[in-house]
PDB file of C-alpha atoms in Angstrom:
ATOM      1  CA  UNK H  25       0.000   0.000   0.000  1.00 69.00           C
ATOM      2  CA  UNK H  26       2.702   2.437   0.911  1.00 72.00           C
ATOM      3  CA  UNK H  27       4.810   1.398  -2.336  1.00 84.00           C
ATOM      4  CA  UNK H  28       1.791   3.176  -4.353  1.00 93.00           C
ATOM      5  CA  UNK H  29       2.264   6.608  -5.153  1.00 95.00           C
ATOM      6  CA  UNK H  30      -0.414   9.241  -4.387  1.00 96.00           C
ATOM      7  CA  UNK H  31      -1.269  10.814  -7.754  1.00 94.00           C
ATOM      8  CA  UNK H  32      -0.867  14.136  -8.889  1.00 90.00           C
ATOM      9  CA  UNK H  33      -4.703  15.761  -9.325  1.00 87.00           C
ATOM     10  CA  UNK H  34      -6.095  18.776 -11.037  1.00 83.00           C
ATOM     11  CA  UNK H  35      -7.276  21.422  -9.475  1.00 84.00           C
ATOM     12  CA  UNK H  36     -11.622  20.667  -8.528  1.00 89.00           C
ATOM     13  CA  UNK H  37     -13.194  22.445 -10.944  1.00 90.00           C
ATOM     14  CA  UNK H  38     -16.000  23.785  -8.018  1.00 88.00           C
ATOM     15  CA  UNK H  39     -18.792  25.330 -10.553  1.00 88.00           C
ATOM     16  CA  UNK H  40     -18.985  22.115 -12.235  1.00 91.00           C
ATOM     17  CA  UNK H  41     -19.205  20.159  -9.144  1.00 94.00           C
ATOM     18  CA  UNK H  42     -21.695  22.036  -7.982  1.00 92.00           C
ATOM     19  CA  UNK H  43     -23.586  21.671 -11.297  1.00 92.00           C
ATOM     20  CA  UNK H  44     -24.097  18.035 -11.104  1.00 97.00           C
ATOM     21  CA  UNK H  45     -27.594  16.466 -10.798  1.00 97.00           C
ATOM     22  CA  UNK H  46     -28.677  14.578  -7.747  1.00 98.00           C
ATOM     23  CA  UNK H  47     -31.013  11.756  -7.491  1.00 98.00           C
ATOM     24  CA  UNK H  48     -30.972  11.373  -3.459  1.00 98.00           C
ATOM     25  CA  UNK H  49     -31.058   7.221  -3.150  1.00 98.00           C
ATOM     26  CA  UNK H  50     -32.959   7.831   0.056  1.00 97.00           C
ATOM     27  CA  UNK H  51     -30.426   6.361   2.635  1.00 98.00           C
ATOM     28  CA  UNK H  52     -30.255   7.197   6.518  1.00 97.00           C
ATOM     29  CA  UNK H  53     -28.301   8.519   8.258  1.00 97.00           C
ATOM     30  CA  UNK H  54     -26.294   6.486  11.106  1.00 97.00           C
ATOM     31  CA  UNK H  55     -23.781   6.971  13.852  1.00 97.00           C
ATOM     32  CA  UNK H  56     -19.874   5.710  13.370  1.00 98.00           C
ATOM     33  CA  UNK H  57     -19.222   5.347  16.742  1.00 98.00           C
ATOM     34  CA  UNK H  58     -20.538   1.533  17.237  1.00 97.00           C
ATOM     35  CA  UNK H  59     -17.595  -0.233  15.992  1.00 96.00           C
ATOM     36  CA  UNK H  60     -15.028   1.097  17.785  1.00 96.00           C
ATOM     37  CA  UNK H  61     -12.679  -1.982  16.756  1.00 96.00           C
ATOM     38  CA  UNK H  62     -12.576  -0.367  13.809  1.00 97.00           C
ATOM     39  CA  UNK H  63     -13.176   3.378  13.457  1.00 98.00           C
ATOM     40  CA  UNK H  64     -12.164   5.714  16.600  1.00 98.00           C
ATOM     41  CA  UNK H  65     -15.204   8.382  16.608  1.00 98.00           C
ATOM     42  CA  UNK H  66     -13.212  11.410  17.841  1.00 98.00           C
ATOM     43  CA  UNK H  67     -15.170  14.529  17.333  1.00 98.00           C
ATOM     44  CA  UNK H  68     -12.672  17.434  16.610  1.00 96.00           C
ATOM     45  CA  UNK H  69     -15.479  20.207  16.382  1.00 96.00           C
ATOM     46  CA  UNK H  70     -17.395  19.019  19.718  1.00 96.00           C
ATOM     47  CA  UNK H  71     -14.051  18.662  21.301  1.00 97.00           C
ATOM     48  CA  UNK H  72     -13.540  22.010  20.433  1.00 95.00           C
ATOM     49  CA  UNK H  73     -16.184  23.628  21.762  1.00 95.00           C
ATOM     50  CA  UNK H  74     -17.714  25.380  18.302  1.00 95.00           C
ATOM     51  CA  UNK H  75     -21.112  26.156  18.031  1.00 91.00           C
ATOM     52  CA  UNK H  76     -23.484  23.499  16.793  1.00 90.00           C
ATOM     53  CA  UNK H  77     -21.141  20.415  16.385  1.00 94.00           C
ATOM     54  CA  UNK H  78     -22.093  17.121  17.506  1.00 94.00           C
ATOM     55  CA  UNK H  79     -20.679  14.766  20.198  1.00 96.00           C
ATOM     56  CA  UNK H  80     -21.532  11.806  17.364  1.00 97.00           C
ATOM     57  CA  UNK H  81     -20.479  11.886  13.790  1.00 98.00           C
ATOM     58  CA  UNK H  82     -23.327  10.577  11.082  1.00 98.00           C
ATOM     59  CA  UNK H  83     -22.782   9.418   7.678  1.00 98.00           C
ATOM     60  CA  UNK H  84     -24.939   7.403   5.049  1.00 98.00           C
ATOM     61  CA  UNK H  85     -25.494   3.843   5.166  1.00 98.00           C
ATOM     62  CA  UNK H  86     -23.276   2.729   2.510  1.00 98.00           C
ATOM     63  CA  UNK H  87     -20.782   5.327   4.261  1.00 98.00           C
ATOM     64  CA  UNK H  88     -20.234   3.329   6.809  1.00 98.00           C
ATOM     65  CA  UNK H  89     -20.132  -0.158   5.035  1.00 98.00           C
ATOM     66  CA  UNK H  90     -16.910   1.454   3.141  1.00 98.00           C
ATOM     67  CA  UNK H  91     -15.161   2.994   5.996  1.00 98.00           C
ATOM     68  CA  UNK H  92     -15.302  -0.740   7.572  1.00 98.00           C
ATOM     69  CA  UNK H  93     -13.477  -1.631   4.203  1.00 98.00           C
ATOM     70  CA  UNK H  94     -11.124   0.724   4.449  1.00 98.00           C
ATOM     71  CA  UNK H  95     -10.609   0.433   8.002  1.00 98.00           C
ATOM     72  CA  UNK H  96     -10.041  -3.665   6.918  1.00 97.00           C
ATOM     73  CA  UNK H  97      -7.198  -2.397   4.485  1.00 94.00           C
ATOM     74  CA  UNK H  98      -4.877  -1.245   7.098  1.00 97.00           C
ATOM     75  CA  UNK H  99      -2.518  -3.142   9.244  1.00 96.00           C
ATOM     76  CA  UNK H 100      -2.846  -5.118  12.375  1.00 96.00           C
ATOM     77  CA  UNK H 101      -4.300  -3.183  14.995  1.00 96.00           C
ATOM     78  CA  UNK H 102      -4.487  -0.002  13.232  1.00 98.00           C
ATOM     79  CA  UNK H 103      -7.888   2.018  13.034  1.00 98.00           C
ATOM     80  CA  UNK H 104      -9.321   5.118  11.402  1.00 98.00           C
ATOM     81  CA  UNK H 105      -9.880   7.993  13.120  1.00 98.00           C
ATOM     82  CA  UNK H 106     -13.248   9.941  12.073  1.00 98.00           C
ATOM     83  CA  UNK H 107     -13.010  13.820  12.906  1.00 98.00           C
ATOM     84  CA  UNK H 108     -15.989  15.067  11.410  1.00 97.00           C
ATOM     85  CA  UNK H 109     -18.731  13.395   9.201  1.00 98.00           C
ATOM     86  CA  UNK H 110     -22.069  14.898   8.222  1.00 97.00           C
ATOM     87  CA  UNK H 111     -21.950  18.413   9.486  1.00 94.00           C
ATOM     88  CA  UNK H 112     -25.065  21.192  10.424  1.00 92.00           C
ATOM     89  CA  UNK H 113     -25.724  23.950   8.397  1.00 90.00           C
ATOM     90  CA  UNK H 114     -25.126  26.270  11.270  1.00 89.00           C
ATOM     91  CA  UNK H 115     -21.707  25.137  11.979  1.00 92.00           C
ATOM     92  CA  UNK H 116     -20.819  24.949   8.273  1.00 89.00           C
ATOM     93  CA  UNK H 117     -21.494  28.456   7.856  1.00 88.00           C
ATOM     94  CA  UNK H 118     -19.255  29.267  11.119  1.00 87.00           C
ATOM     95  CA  UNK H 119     -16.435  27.495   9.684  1.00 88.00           C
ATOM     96  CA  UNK H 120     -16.900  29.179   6.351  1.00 82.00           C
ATOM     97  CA  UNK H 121     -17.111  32.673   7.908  1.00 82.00           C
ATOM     98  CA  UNK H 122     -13.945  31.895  10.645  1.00 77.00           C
ATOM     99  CA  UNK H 123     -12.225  30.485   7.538  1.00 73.00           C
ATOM    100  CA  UNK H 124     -12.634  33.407   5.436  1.00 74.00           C
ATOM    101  CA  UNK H 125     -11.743  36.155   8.299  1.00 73.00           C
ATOM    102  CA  UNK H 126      -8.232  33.785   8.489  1.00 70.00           C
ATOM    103  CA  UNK H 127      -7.432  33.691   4.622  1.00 60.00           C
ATOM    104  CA  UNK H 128      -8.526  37.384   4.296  1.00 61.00           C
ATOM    105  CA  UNK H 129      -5.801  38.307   6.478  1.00 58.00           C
ATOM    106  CA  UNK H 130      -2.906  36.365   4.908  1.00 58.00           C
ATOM    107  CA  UNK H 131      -4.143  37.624   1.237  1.00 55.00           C
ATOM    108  CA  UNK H 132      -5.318  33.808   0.529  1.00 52.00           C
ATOM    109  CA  UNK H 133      -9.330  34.526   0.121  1.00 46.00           C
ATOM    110  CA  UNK H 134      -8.579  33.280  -3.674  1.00 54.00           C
ATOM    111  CA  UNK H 135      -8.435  29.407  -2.193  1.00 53.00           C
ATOM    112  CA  UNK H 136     -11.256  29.097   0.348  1.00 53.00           C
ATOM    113  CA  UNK H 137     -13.157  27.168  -1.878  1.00 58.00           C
ATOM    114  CA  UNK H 138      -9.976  24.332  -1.080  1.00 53.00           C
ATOM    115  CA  UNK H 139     -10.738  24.309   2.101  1.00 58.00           C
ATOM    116  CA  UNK H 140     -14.042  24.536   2.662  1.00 57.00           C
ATOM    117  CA  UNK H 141     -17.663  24.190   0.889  1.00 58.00           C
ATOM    118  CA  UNK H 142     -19.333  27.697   0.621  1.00 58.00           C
ATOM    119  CA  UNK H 143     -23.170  27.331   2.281  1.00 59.00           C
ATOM    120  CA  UNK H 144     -24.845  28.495  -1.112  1.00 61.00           C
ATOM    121  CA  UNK H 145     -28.643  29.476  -0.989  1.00 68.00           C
ATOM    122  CA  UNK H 146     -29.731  26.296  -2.851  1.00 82.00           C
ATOM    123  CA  UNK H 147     -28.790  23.214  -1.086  1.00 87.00           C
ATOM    124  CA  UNK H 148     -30.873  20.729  -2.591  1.00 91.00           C
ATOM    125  CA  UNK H 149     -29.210  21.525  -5.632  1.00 93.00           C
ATOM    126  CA  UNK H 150     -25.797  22.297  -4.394  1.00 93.00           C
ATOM    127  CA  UNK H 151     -25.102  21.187  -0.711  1.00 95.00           C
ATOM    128  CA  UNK H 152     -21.652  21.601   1.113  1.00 94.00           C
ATOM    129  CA  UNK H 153     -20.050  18.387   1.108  1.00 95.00           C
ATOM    130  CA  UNK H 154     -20.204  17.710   4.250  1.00 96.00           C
ATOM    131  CA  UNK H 155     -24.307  18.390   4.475  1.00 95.00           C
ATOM    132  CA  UNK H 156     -25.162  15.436   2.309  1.00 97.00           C
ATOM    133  CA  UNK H 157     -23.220  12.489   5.026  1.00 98.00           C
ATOM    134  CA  UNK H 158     -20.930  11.209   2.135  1.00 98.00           C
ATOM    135  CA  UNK H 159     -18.039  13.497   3.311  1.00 98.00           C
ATOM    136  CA  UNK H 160     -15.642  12.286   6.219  1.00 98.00           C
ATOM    137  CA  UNK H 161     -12.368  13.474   7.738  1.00 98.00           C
ATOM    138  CA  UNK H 162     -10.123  11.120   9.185  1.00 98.00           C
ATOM    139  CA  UNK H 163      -6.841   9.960  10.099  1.00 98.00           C
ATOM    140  CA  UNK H 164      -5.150   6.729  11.401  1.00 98.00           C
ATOM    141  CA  UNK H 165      -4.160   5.322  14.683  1.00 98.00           C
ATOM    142  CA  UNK H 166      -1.775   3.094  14.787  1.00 98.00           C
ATOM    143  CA  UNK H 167      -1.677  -0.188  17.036  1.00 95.00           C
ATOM    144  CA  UNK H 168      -0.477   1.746  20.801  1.00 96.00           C
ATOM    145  CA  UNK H 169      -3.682   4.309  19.972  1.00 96.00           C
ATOM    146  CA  UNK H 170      -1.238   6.876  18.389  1.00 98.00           C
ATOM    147  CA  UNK H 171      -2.104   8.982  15.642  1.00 98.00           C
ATOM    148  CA  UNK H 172       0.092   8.945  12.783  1.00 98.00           C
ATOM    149  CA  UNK H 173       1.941  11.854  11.983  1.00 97.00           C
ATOM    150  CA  UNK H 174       0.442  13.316   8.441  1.00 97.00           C
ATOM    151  CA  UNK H 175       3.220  16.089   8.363  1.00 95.00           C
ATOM    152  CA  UNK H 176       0.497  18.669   8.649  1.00 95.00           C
ATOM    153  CA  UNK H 177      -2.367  19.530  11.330  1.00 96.00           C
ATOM    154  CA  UNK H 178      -6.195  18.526  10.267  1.00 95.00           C
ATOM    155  CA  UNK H 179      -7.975  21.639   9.347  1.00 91.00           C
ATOM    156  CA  UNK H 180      -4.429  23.170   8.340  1.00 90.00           C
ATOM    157  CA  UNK H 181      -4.590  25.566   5.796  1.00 84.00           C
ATOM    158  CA  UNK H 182      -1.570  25.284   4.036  1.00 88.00           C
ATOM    159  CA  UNK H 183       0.578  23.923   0.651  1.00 89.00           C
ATOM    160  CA  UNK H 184       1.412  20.986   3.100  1.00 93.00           C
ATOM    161  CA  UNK H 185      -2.003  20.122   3.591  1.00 94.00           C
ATOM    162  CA  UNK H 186      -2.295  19.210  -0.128  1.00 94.00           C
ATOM    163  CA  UNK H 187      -2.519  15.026  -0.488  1.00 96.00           C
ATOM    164  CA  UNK H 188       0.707  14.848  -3.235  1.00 96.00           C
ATOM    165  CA  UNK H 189       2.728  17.623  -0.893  1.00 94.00           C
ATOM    166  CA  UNK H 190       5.134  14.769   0.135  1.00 94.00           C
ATOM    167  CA  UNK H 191       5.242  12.919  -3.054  1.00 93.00           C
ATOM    168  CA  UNK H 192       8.932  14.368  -4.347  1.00 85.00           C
ATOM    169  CA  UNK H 193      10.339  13.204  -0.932  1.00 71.00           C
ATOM    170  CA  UNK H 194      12.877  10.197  -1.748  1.00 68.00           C
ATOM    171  CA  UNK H 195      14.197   7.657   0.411  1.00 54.00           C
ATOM    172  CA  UNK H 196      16.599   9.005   2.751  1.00 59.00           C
ATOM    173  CA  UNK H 197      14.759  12.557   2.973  1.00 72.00           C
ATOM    174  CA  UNK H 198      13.501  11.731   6.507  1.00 80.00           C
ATOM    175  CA  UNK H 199      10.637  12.295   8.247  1.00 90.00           C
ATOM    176  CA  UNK H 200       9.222  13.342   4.505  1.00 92.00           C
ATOM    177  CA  UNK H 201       9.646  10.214   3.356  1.00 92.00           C
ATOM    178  CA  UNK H 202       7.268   9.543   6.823  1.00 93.00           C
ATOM    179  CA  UNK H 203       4.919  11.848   6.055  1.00 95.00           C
ATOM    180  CA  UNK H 204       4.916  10.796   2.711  1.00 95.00           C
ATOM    181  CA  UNK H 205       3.961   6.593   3.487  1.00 95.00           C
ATOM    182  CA  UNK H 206       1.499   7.689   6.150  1.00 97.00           C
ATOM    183  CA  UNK H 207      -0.637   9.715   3.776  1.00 97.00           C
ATOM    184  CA  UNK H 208      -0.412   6.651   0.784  1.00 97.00           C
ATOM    185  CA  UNK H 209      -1.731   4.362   3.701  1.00 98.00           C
ATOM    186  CA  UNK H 210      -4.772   6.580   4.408  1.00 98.00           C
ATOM    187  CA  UNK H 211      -5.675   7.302   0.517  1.00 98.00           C
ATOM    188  CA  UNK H 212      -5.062   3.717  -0.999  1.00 98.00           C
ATOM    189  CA  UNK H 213      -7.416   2.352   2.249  1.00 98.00           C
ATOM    190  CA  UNK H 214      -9.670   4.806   1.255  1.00 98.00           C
ATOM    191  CA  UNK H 215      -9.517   4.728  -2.460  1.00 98.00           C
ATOM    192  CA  UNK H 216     -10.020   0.993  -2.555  1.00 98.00           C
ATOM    193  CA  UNK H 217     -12.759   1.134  -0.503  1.00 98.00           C
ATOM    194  CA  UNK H 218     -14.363   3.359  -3.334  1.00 98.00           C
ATOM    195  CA  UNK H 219     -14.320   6.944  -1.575  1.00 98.00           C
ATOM    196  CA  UNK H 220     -12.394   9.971  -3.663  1.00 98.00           C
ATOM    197  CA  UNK H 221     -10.089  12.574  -2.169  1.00 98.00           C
ATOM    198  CA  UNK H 222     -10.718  15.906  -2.129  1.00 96.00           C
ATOM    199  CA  UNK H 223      -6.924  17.164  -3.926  1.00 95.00           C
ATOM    200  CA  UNK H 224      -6.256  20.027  -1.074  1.00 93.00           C
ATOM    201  CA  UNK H 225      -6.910  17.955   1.901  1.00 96.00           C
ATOM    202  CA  UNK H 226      -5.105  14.797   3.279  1.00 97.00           C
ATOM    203  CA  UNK H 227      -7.965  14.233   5.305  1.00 98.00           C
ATOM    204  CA  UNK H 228     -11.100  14.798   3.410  1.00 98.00           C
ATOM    205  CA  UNK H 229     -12.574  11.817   1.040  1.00 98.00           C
ATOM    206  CA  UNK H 230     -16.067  11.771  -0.093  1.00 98.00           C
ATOM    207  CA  UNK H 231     -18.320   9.121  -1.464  1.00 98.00           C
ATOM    208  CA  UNK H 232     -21.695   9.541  -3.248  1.00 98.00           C
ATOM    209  CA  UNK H 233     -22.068  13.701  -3.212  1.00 98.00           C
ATOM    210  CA  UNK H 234     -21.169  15.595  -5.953  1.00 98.00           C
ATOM    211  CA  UNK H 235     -17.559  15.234  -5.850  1.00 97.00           C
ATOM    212  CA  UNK H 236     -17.448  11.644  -5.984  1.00 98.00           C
ATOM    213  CA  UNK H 237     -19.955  12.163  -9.045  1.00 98.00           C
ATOM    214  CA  UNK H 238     -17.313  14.182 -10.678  1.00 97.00           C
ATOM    215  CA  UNK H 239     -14.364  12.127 -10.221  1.00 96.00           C
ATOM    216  CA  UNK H 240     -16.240   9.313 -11.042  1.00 96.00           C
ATOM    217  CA  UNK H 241     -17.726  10.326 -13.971  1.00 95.00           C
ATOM    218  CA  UNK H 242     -20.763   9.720 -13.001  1.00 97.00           C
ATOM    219  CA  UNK H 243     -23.801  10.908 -14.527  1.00 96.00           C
ATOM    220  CA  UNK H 244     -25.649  12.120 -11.155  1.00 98.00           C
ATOM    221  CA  UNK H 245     -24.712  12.074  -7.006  1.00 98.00           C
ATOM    222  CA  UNK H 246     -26.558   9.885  -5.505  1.00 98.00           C
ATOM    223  CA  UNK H 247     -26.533  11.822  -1.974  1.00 98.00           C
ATOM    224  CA  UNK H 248     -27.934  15.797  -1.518  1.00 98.00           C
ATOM    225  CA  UNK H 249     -28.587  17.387   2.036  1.00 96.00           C
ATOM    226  CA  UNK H 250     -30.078  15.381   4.617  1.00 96.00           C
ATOM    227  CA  UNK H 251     -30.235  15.777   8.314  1.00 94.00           C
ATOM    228  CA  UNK H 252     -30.289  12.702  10.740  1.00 94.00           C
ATOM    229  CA  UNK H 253     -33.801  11.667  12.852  1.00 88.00           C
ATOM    230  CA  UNK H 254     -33.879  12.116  16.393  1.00 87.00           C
ATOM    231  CA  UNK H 255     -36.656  11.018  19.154  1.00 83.00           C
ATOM    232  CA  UNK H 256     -37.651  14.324  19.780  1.00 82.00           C
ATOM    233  CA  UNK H 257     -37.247  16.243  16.984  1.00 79.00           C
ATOM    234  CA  UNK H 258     -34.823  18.079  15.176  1.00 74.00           C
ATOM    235  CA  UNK H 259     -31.899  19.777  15.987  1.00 70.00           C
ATOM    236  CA  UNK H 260     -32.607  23.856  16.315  1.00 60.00           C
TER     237      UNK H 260
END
């Protein structure tokens, strides 16, 4: 798995993302955090403290099936790590605004749509990623609980935070070379388990929303904005 390079991608090409059809295929929502032999639910936003995360993180049906795949893919006692999976409306907006006020003041305002999915008016016909449960962030423990070192932060905003960034390292470069063979772990696990990458982010990989759709040529997404069911109604 490490032996397999992480290819060199294209810049997303956002408008025409955002331009595919969806035909929603109707599937629930359901929490990640029941098979903890597998997938460590760690909740960066809740941890956090920021204003309407959840202390569970939600993704569709089939979702789930593939992160057990992927999670299958990696060594012996290793397990992913899920930071953040289907995502309110209220909190994507917060991130969107905090994230702008940061890359206004270092004269980056040019890339937010890298980083994160702009909460546009229409979002049954063009939801932020992370709105329709087909959009996870993650990472990897390894088998003493230990999160492997990526080479840059999750949520980072930076070249480094780019999947390829580590690709030119050769053997012999180091902790590089680390970084490198961590991140081709995470992406082939995911890959083969049938999720795409989001280009700018290590972390991010996406199955069934519009930017799987793209990547995959597909004709349509098969997920659009949802919102998970709850006893006693929804969340305000």
């Amino acid at each position: 798995m490490m032996q397999r390079p992480v290819p060199l991608v294209e810049a997303i090409d956002t408008d025409h993302v955002r331009h595919l059809p969806i035909v929603d295929n109707g599937e629930t929502l359901v929490p990640a955090s029941l098979a903890p032999e597998l997938i460590l639910v760690r909740p960066r936003y809740h941890l956090e403290g920021l204003p309407g995360s959840l202390a569970e993180c939600f993704v569709r049906e089939s979702v789930l099936d593939r992160l057990l795949d992927a999670a299958a893919n990696l060594p012996q006692g290793y397990r992913l790590v899920l930071f953040d999976a289907w995502r309110p409306l209220a909190l994507q907006r917060w991130l969107f605004d905090r994230v702008s006020c940061e890359l206004e003041q270092s004269d980056g305002l040019e890339h937010i749509d890298e980083f994160v999915s702009r909460p546009l008016p229409d979002l049954a016909h063009s939801p932020p990623y992370h709105l329709t449960g087909g959009a996870v962030d993650l990472s990897i423990a390894d088998h003493r609980g230990r999160l492997l070192d990526m080479g840059s932060d999750f949520d980072a905003m930076t070249d480094a935070s780019q999947t390829a960034y580590f690709e030119q390292a050769t053997v012999g470069e180091g902790r590089a070379t680390h970084w490198r063979d961590n991140r081709r772990m995470l992406y082939h696990a995911m890959l083969d388990a049938g999720f795409v990458n989001l280009p700018s982010e290590w972390w991010h990989y996406d199955f069934g929303d519009q930017l799987w759709a793209s990547m995959h040529d597909e004709s349509h997404a098969i997920y659009g904005a949802t919102a998970p069911t709850f006893r006693w109604g929804d969340l305000p």
